[in-house]
XYZ file of C-alpha atoms in Angstrom:
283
model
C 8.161 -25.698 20.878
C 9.093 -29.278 20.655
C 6.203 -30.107 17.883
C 7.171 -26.621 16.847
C 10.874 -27.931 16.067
C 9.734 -30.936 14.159
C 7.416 -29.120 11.909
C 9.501 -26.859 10.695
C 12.633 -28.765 9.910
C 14.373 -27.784 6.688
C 13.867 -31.140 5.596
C 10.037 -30.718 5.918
C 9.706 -27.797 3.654
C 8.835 -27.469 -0.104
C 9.564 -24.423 -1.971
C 6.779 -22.739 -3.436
C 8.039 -21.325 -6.724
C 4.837 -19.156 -7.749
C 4.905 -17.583 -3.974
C 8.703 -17.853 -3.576
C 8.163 -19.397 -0.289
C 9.252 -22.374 2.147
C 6.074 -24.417 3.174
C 5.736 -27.173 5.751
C 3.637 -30.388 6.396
C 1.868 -31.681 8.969
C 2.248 -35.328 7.483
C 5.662 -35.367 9.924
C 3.802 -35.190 12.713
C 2.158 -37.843 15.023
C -1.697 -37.646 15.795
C -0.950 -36.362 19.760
C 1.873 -33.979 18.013
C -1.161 -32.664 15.520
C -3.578 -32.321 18.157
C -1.502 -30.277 20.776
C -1.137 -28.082 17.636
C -4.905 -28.168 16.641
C -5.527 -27.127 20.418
C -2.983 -24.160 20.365
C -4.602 -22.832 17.413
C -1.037 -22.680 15.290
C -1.924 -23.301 12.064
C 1.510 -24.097 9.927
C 1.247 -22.335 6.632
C -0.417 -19.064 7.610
C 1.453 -17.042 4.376
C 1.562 -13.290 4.654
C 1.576 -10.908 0.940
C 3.101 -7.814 0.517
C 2.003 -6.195 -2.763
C 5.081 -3.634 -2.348
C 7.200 -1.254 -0.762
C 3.660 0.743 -0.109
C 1.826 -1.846 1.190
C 4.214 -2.944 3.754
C 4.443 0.688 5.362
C 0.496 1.271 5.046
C -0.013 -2.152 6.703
C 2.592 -1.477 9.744
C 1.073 2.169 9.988
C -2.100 0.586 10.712
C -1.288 -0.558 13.784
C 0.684 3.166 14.894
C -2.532 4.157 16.670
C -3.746 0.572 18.454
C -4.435 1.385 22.588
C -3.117 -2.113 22.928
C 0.402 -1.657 21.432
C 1.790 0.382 24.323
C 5.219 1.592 25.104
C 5.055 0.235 28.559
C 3.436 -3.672 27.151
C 6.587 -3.653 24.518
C 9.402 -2.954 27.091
C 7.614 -5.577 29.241
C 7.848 -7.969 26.749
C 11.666 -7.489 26.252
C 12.715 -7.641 29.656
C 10.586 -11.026 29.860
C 12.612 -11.561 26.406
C 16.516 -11.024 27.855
C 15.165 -12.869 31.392
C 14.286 -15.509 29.583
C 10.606 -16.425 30.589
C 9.251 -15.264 27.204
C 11.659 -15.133 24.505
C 9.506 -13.685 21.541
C 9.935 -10.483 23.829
C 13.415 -10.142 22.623
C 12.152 -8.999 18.704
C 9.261 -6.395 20.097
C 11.807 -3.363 21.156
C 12.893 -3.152 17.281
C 9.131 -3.295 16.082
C 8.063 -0.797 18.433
C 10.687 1.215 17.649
C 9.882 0.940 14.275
C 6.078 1.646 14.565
C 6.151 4.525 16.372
C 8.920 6.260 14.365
C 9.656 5.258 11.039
C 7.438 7.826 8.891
C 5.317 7.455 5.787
C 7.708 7.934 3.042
C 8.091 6.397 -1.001
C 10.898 3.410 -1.728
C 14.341 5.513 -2.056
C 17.170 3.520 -3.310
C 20.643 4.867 -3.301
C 23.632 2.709 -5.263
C 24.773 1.177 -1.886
C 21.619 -0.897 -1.284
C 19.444 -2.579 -3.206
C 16.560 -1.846 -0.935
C 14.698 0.934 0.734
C 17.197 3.493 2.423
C 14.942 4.722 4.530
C 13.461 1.114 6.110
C 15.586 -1.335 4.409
C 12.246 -3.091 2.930
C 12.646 -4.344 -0.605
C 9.766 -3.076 -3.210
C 8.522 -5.847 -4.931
C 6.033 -8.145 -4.099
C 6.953 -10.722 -1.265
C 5.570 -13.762 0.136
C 6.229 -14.405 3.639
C 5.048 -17.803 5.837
C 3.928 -15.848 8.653
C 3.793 -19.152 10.767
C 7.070 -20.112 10.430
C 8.300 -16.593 11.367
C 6.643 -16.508 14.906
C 8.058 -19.682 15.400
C 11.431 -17.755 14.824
C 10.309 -15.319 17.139
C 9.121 -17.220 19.851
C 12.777 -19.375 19.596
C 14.149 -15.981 20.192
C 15.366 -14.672 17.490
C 14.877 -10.879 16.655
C 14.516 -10.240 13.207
C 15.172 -6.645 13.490
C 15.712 -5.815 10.050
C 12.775 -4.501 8.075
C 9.049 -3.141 8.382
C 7.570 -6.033 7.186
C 8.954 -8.685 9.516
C 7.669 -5.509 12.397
C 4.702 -5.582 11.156
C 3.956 -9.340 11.700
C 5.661 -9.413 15.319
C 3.090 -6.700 16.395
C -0.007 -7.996 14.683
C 0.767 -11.672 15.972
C 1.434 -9.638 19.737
C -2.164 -8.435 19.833
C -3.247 -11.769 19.757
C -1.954 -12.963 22.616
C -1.889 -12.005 26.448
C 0.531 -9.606 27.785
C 3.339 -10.018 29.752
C 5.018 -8.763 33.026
C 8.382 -9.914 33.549
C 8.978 -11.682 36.500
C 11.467 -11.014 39.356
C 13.905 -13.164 38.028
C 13.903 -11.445 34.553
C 14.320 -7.971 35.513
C 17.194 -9.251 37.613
C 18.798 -10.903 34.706
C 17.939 -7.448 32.736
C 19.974 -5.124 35.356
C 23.170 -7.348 35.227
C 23.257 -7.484 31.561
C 23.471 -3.655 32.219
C 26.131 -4.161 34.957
C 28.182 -5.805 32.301
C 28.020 -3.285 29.689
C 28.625 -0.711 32.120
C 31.453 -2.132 33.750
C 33.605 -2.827 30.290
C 37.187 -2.259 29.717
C 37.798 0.328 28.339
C 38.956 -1.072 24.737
C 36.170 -4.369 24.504
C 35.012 -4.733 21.536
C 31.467 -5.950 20.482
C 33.157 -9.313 19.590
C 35.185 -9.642 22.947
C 31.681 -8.686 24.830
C 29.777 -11.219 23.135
C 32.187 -13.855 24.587
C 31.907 -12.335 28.049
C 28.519 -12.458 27.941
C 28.886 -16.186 27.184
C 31.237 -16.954 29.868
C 28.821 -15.431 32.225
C 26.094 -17.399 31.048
C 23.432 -15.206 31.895
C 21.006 -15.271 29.043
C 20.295 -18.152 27.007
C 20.156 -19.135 23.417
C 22.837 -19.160 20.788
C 25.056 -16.118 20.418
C 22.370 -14.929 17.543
C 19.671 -14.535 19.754
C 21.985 -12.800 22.197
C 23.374 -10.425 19.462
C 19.690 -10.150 18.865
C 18.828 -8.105 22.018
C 22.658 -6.076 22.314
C 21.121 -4.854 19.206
C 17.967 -3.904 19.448
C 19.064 -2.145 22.653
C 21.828 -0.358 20.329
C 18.801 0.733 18.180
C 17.432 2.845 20.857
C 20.269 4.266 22.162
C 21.212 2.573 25.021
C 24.342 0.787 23.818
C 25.657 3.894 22.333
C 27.839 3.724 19.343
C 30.247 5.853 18.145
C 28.871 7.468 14.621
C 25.166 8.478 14.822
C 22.874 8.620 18.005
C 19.587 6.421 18.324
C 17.176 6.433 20.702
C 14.144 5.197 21.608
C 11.635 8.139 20.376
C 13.621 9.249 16.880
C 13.840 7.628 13.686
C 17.274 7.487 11.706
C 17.697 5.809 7.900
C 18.494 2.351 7.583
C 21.438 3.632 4.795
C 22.839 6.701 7.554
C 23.177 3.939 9.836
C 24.821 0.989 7.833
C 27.197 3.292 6.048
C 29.053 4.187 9.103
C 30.519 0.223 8.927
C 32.711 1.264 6.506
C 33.880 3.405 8.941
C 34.739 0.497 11.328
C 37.654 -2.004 11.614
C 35.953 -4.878 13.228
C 33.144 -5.687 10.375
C 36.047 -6.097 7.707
C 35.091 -8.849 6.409
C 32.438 -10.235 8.700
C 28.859 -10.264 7.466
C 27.350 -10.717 10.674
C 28.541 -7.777 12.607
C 26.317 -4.843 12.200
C 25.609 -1.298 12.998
C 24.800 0.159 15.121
C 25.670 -2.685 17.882
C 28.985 -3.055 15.538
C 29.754 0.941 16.396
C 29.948 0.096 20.420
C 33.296 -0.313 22.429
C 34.125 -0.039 26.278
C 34.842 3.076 26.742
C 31.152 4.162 25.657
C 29.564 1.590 28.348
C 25.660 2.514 28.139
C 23.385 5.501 28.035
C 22.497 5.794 31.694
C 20.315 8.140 30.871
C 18.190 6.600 28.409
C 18.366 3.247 30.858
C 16.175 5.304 33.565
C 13.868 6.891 30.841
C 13.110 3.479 29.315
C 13.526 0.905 31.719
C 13.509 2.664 34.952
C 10.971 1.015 36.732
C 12.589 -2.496 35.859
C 15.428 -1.131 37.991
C 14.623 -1.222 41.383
């Protein structure tokens, strides 16, 4: 992650104009720093196209039937994500959820978004350096957005090994819980954010936290208080970002979204949904 780090500096990259992409060069890196990368097999440029709005739901549908993309291997992932010992897990709850819901459907734009209102995807074609976004997601960011950023986490996921969380993770897991359960009764997403920071329980910067608050929102397990997720249903990308008009503490503030924008106190979490999906991380 080091080598990782000075690679893909903003002040390494050159736009591509014809591709309308960021691309990065090895030339900043020593001959042991090019080497370690040589040996990991990470190649820097590896640049993803998207033809369209089809082509990015046809090529995440491809992977809906894959033995090897398992409910149980996703939530694994994410618990090893929010412990900490593997923090690309925190982006594979979204893409799961994605994959095994979102159906087969045409580009439907409404006047509120300029984008798909179904999946949020855009439908023209797209350039995307596929390298540069698993080193994102292995920084721990979540990129929960769109099909085509789920559709890269999961390919780049059958590549590699799977992962059990360790003790320690599923630990840190259950008292992220115990804080959301144990909210006043009037916190706000903000005011648990910084609570979460005081207790200093998961790492990164409070973007990567928001990260995994909202992909559990996604599925339903930090309820909100407009439109119920979960886990096993799909809902429109427009049903749930109109509701923020709805709420008082997004006025204003790009970064603040639905659904984990919808949450306060009072709601806590979905106990129900906890034991169906995470259950055995529990005991």
């Amino acid at each position: 992650m080091r080598v990782l780090r000075k690679l893909y500096k903003y002040e390494n990259s050159q736009y591509d104009l014809e591709r309308q992409v960021s691309l990065y060069h090895l030339d900043i890196l020593s001959d042991k720093e090019r080497t370690l990368l040589s040996e990991a097999n990470w190649q820097p440029n590896i640049i993803e196209r998207f033809a369209d709005h089809s082509d990015v739901i046809s090529k995440l549908n491809s992977l809906k039937n894959n033995p090897l993309l398992t409910q149980k291997r996703c939530l694994d992932a994410f618990v090893a994500g929010v412990g900490g010992s593997y923090l690309r897990g925190r982006s594979v709850l979204s893409a799961f959820h994605k994959l095994q819901n979102l159906p087969l459907h045409d580009y439907k734009e409404k006047p509120q978004y300029a984008c798909c209102w179904v999946c949020s995807d855009g439908d023209q074609q797209k350039h995307i350096n596929d390298s540069y976004f698993q080193y994102c997601l292995y920084y721990g960011n979540s990129y929960t957005s769109n099909p085509s950023y789920a559709y890269l986490n999961l390919k780049h996921l059958l590549t590699v090994a799977p992962i059990g969380p360790p003790p320690a993770d599923k630990e840190i897991f259950k008292q992220l819980l115990h804080l959301l359960r144990h909210a006043p009764e009037d916190e706000t997403p903000g005011k648990f954010e910084k609570r979460l920071n005081e207790a200093k329980l998961i790492s990164g910067d409070k973007y990567t936290k928001r990260g995994v608050l909202h992909s559990l929102a996604l599925v339903g397990v930090i309820p909100n208080a407009y439109i119920p997720l979960s886990l096993d249903h799909w809902s429109n990308f427009g049903d749930i970002t109109i509701a923020e008009n709805q709420l008082n503490n997004t006025k204003g503030r790009s970064d603040m979204e639905m659904p984990w924008a919808g949450w306060k106190g009072s709601l806590k979490i979905d106990e129900e949904k906890v034991t169906t999906y995470f259950g055995e991380y529990l005991d």
